[in-house]
mmCIF file of C-alpha atoms and ligand atoms in Angstrom:
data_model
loop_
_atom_site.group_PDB
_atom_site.id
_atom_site.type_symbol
_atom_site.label_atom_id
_atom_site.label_comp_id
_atom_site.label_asym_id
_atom_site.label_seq_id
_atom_site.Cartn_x
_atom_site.Cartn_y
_atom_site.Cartn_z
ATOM 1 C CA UNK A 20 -1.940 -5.791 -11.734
ATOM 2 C CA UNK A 21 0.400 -3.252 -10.391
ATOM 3 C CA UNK A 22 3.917 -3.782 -11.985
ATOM 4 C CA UNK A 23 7.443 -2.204 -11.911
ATOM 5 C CA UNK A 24 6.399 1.266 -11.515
ATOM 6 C CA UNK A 25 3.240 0.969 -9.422
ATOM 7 C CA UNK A 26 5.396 -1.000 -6.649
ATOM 8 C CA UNK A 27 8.267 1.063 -7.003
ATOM 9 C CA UNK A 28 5.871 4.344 -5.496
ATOM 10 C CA UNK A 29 3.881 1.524 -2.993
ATOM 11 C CA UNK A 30 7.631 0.386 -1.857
ATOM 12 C CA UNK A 31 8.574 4.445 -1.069
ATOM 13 C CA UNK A 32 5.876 5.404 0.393
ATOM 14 C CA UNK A 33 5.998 2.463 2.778
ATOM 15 C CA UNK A 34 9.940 3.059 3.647
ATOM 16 C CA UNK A 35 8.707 6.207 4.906
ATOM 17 C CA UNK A 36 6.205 4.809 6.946
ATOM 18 C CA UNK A 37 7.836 1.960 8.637
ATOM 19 C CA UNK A 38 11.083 1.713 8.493
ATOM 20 C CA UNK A 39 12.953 1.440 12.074
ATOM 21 C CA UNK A 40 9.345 0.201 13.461
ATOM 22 C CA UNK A 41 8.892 -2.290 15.590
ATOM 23 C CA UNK A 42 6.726 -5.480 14.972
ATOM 24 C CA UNK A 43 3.986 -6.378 17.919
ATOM 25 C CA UNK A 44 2.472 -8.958 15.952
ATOM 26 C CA UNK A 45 1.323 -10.171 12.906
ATOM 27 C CA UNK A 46 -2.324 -11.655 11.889
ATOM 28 C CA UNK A 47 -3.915 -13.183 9.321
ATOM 29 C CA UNK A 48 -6.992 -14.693 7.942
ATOM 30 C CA UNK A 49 -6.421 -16.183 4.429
ATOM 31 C CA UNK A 50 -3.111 -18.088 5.657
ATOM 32 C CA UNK A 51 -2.805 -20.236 2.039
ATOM 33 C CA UNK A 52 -1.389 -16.704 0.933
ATOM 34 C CA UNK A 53 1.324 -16.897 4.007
ATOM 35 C CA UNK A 54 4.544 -18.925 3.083
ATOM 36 C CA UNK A 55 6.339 -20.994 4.414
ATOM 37 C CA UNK A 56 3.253 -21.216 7.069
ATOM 38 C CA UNK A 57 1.563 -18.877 9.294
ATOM 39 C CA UNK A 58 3.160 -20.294 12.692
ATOM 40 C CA UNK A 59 6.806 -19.530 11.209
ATOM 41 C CA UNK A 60 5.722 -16.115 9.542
ATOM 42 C CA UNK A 61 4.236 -14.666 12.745
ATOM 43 C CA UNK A 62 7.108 -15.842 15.061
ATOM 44 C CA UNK A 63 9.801 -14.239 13.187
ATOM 45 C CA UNK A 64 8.165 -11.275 12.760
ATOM 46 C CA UNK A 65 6.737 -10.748 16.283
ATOM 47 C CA UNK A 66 9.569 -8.005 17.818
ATOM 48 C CA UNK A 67 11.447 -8.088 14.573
ATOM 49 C CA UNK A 68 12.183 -4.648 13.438
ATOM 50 C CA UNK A 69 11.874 -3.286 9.605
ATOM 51 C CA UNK A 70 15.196 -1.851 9.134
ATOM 52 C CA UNK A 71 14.509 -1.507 4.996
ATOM 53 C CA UNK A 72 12.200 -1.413 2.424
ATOM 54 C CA UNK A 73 13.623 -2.453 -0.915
ATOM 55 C CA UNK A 74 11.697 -3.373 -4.510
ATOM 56 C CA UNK A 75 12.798 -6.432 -6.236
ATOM 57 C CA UNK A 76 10.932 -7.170 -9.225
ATOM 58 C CA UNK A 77 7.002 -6.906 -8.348
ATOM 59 C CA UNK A 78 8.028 -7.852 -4.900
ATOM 60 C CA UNK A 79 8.326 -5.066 -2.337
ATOM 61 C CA UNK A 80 10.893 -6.752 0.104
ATOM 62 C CA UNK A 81 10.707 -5.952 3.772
ATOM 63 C CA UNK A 82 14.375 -6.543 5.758
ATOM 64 C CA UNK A 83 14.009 -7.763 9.399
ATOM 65 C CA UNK A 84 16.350 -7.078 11.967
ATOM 66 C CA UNK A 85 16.431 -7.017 15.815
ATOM 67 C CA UNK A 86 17.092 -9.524 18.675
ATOM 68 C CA UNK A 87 20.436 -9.830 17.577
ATOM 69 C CA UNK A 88 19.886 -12.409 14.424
ATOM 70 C CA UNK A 89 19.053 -12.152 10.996
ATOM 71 C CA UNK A 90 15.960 -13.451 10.271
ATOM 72 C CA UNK A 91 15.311 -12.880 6.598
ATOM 73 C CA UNK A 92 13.077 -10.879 4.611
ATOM 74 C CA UNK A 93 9.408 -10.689 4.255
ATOM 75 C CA UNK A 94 8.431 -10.510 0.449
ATOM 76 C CA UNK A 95 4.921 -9.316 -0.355
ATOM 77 C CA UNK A 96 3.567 -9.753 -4.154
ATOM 78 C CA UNK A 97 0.534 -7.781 -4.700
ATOM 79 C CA UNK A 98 -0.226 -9.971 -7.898
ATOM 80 C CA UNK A 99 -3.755 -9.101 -9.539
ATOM 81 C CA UNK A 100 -5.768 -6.966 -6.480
ATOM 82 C CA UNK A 101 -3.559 -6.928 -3.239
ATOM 83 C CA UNK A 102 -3.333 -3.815 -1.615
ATOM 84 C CA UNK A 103 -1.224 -2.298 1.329
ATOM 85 C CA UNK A 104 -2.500 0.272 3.567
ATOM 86 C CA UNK A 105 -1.196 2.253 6.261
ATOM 87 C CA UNK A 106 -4.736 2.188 8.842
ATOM 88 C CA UNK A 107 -5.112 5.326 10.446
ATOM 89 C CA UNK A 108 -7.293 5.481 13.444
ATOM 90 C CA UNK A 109 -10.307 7.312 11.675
ATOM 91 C CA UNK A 110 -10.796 4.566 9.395
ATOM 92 C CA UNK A 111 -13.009 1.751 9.093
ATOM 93 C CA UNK A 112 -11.997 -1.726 8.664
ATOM 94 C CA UNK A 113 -11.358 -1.850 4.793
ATOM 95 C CA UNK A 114 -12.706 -4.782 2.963
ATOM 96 C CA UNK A 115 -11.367 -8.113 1.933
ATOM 97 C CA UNK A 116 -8.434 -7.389 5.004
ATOM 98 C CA UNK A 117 -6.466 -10.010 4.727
ATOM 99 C CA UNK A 118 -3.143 -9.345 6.916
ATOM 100 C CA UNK A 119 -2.234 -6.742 9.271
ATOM 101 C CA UNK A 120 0.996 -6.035 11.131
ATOM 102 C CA UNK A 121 0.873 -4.062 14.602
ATOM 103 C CA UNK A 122 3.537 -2.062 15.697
ATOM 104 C CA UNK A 123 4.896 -1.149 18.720
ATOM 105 C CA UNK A 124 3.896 2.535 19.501
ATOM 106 C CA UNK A 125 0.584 1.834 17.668
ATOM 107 C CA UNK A 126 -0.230 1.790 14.150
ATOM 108 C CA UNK A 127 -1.465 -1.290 11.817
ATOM 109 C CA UNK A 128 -0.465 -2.021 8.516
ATOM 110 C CA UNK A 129 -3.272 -3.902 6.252
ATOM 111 C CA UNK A 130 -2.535 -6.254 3.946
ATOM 112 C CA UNK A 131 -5.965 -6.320 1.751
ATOM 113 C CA UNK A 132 -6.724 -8.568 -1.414
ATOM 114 C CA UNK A 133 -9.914 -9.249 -3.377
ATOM 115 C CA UNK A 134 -9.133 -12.048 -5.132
ATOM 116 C CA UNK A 135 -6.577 -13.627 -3.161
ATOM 117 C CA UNK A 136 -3.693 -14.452 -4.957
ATOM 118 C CA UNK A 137 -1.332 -12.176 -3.500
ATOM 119 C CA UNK A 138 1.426 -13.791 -1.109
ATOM 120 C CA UNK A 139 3.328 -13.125 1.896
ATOM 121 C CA UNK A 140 6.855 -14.883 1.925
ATOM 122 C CA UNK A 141 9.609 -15.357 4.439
ATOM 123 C CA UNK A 142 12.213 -15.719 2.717
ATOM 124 C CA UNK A 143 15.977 -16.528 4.383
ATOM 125 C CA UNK A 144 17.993 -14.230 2.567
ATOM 126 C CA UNK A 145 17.867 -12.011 -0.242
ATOM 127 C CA UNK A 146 19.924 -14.257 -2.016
ATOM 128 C CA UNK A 147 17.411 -16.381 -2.967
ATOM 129 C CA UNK A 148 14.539 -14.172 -4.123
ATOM 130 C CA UNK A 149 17.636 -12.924 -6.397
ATOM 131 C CA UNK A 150 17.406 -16.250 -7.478
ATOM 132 C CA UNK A 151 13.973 -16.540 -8.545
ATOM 133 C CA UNK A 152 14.366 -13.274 -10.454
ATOM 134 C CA UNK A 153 15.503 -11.870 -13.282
ATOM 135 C CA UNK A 154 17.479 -8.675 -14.475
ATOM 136 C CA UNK A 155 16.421 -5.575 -13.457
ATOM 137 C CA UNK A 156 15.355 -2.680 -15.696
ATOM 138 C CA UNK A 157 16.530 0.165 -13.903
ATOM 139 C CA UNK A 158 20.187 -0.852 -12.393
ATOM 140 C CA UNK A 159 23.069 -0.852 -13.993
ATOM 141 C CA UNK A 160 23.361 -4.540 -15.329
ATOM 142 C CA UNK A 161 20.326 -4.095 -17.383
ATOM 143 C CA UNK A 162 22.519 -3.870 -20.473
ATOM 144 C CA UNK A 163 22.288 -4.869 -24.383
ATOM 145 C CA UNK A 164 25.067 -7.005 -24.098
ATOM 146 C CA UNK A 165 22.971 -8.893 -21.143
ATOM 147 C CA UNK A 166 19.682 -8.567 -22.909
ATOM 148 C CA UNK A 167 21.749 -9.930 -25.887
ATOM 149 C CA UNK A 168 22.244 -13.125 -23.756
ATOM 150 C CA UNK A 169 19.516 -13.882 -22.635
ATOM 151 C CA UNK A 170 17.694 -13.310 -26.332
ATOM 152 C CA UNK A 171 20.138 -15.857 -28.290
ATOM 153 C CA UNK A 172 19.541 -18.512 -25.170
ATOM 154 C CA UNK A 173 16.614 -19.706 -26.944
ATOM 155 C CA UNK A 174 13.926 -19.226 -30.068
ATOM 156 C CA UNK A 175 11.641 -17.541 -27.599
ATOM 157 C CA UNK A 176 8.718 -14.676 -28.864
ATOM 158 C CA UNK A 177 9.654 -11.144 -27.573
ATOM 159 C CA UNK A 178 6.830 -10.371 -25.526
ATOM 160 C CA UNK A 179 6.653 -14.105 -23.632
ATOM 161 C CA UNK A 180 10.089 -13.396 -22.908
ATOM 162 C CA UNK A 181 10.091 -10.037 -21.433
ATOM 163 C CA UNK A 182 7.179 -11.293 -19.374
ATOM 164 C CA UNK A 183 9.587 -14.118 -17.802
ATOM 165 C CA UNK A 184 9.818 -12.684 -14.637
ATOM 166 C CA UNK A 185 13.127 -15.205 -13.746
ATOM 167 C CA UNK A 186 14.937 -13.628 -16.863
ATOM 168 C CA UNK A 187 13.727 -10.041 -16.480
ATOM 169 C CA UNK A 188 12.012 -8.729 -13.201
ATOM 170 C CA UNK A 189 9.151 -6.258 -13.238
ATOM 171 C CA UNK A 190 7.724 -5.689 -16.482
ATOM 172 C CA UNK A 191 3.477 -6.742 -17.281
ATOM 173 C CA UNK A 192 1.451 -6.456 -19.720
ATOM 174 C CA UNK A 193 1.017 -2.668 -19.622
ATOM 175 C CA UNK A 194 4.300 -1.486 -19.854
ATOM 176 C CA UNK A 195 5.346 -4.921 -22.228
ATOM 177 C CA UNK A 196 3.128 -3.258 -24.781
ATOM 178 C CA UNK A 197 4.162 0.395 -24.362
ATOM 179 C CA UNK A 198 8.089 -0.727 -24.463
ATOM 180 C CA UNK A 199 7.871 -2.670 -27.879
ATOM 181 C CA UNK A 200 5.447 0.125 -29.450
ATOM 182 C CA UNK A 201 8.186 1.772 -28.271
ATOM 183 C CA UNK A 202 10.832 0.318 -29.874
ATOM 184 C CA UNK A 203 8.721 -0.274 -32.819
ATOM 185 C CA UNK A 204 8.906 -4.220 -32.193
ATOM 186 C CA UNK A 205 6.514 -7.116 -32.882
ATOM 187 C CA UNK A 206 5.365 -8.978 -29.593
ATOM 188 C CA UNK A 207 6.425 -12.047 -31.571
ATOM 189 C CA UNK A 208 9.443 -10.745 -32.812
ATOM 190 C CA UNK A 209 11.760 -14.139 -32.545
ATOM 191 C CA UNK A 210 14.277 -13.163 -29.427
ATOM 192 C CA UNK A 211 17.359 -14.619 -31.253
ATOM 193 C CA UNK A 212 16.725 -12.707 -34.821
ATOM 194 C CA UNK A 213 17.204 -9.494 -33.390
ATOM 195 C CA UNK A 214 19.745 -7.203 -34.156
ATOM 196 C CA UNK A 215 22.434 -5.353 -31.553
ATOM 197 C CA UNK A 216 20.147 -1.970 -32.931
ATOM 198 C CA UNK A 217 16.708 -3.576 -32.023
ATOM 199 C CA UNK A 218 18.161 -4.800 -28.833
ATOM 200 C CA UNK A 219 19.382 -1.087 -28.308
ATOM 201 C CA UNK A 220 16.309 0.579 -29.020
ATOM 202 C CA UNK A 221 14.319 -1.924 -26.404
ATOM 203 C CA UNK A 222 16.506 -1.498 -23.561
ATOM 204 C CA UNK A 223 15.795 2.452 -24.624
ATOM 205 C CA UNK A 224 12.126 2.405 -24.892
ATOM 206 C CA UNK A 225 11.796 -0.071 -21.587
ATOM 207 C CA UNK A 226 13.949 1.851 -19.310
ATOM 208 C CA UNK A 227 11.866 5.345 -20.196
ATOM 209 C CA UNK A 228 8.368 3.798 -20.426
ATOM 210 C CA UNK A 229 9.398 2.457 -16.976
ATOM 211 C CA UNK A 230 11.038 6.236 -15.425
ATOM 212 C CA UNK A 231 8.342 7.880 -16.765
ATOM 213 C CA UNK A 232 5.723 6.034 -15.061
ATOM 214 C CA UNK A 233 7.608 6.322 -11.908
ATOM 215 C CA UNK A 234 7.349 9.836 -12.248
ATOM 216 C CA UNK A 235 3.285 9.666 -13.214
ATOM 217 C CA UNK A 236 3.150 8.047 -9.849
ATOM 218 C CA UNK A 237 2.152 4.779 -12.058
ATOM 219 C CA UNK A 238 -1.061 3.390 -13.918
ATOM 220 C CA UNK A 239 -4.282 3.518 -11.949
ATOM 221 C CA UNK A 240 -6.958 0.790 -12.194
ATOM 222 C CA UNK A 241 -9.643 0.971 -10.109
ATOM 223 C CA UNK A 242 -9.710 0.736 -6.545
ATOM 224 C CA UNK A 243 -6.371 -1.594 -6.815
ATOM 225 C CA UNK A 244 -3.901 1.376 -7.352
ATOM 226 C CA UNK A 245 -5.534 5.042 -7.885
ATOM 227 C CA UNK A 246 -4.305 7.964 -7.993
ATOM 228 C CA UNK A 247 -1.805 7.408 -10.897
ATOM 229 C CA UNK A 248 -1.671 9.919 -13.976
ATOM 230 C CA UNK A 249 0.531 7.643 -16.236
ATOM 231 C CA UNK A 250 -2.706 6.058 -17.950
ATOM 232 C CA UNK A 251 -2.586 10.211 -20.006
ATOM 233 C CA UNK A 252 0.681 9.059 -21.539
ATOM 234 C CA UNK A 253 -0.112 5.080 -22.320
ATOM 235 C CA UNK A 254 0.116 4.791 -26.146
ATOM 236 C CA UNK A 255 -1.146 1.498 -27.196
ATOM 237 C CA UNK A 256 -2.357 0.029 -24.141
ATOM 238 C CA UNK A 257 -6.182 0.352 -23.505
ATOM 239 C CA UNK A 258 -6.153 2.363 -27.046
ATOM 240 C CA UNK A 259 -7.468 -0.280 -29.075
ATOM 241 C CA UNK A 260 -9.597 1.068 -32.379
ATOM 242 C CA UNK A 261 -7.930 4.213 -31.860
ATOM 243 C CA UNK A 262 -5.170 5.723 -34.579
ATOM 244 C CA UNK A 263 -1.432 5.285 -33.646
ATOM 245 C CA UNK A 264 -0.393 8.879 -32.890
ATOM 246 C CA UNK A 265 2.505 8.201 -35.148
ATOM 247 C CA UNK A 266 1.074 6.757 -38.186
ATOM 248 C CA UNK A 267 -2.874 7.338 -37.550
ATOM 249 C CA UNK A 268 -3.353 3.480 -38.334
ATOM 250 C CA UNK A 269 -6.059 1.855 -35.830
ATOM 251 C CA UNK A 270 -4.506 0.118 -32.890
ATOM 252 C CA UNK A 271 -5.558 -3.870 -32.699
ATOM 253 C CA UNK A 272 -5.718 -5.911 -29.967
ATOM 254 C CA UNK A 273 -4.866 -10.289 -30.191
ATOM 255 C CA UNK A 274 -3.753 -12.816 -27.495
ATOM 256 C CA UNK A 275 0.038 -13.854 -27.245
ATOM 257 C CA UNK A 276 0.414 -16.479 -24.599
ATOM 258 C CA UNK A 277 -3.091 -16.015 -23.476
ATOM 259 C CA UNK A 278 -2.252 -12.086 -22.457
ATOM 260 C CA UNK A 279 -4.000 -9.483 -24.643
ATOM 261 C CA UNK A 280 -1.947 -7.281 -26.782
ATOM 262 C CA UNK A 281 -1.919 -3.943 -28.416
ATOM 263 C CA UNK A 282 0.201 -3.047 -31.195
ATOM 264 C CA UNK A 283 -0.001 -0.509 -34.147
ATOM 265 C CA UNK A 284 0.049 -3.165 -37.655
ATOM 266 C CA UNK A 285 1.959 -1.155 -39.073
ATOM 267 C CA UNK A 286 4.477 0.529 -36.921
ATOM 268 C CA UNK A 287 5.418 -2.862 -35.574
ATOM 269 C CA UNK A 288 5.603 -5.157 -38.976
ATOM 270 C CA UNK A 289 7.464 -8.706 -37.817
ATOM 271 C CA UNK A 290 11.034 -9.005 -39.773
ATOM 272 C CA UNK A 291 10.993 -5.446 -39.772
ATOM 273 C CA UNK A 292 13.740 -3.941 -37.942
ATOM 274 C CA UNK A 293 13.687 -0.512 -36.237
ATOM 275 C CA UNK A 294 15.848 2.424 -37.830
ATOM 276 C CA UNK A 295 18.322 3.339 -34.726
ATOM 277 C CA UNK A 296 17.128 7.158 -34.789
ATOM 278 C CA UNK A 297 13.710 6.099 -32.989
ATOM 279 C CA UNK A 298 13.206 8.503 -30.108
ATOM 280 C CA UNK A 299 11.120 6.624 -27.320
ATOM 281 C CA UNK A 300 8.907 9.841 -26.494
ATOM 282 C CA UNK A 301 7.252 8.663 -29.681
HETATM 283 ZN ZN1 LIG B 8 1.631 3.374 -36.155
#
């Protein structure tokens, strides 16, 4: 499932496709992933124009303008197999098309999804998808003192927690694992246990596993997202069996909250706290 990263290079790619386009119409076939309803979605959008393309989250967030009105923003999750492509004329219809918008001035944007559980939203203002979501990793306000917070709120596990998507928005199971390897953390670290220094390194080891996928143009898996090279630099994540490049000690994999999990046993010991001179290259 592409996460942080993956729609972070989806969302600029697209801004430089379609911003300032026009909308001729909007179609689709599998309207149960069209909210509030297909009638609603396709008459706003029909003449609207794109005037930005943001990321919130795993949501890449398309701003509507035109005919002198607001008329909200269209937010597209990708979830576990959705897929947007820009069609160019030479190309055959891809499969499992979903949802296509037409522009004025030609050009189609496809909307394509195996498994069907990605989801088209208009959404009134960006207020509320702020709402729905949690902090985000890369601005500003993505600080200990507000990861402190939301830890001591509750007796939560680490990794459940970081995978709240209303309490912190657009981290999965990829770069959940890489972050607390990371920080040298146990996935069920208890939130509220952990020290200001553990809190410190965390925030550290997110915020660079996150950058530096950016900059590996993200994780590939399969036909979903290719062409990423940040798979070369995973540490823990789809290394199961093999040593820890730290401490050579095999990497296992178990379930927390039905999501498998990689961590090196002995790099990440519960109750053990990091030392504060971790470097998150490591
Ligand atoms: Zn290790």
């Amino acid at each position: 499932m592409p996460e942080l990263p993956e729609v972070e290079i989806i969302t600029r790619d697209l801004r430089t496709r379609v911003v300032g386009r026009t909308i001729r119409r909007f179609r689709a076939s599998w309207k149960r992933q069209i909210k509030p309803n297909i009638t609603v979605v396709q008459r706003a959008l029909q003449g609207a124009t794109i005037t930005q393309v943001t990321r919130r989250g795993k949501w890449i967030v398309f701003h509507l303008g035109g005919r002198n009105r607001s008329i909200g923003v269209l937010a597209v999750h990708l979830r576990m197999s959705g897929r947007i492509l820009w069609e160019s004329a030479a190309d055959e219809e891809p499969e499992h098309l979903r949802a296509f918008w037409e522009f004025d001035g030609g050009g189609r944007l496809l909307f394509c999804d195996a498994r069907k559980f990605g989801r088209i939203e208009l959404i009134p203002t960006m207020n509320e998808l702020d709402r729905r979501l949690g902090l985000e990793p890369l601005e500003p306000t993505f600080t200990v003192s507000a990861l402190r917070a939301l830890f001591s709120k509750s007796a939560r596990k680490l990794k459940p927690l970081l995978l709240d998507q209303t309490l912190i928005a657009g981290l999965g199971n990829i770069y959940t694992d890489e972050a607390l390897f990371r920080a040298r953390l146990h996935p069920l670290e208890r939130t509220d246990r952990l020290s200001d220094t553990a809190i410190r390194s965390l925030r550290r080891a997110i915020v660079h596993v996150l950058r530096e996928a950016i900059q590996n143009n993200g994780t590939s898996f399969d036909e979903v997202y290719p062409g990423g090279r940040m798979q070369q630099s995973l540490r823990v994540y789809g290394h199961e069996g093999q040593p820890c490049r730290r401490c050579k000690t095999a990497i296992v994999y178990f379930r927390v909250a039905q999501r498998g999990t990689r961590i090196c046993p002995r790099c990440q010991v519960p109750g053990v706290e990091p030392t504060s001179s971790i470097s998150p290259q490591r």
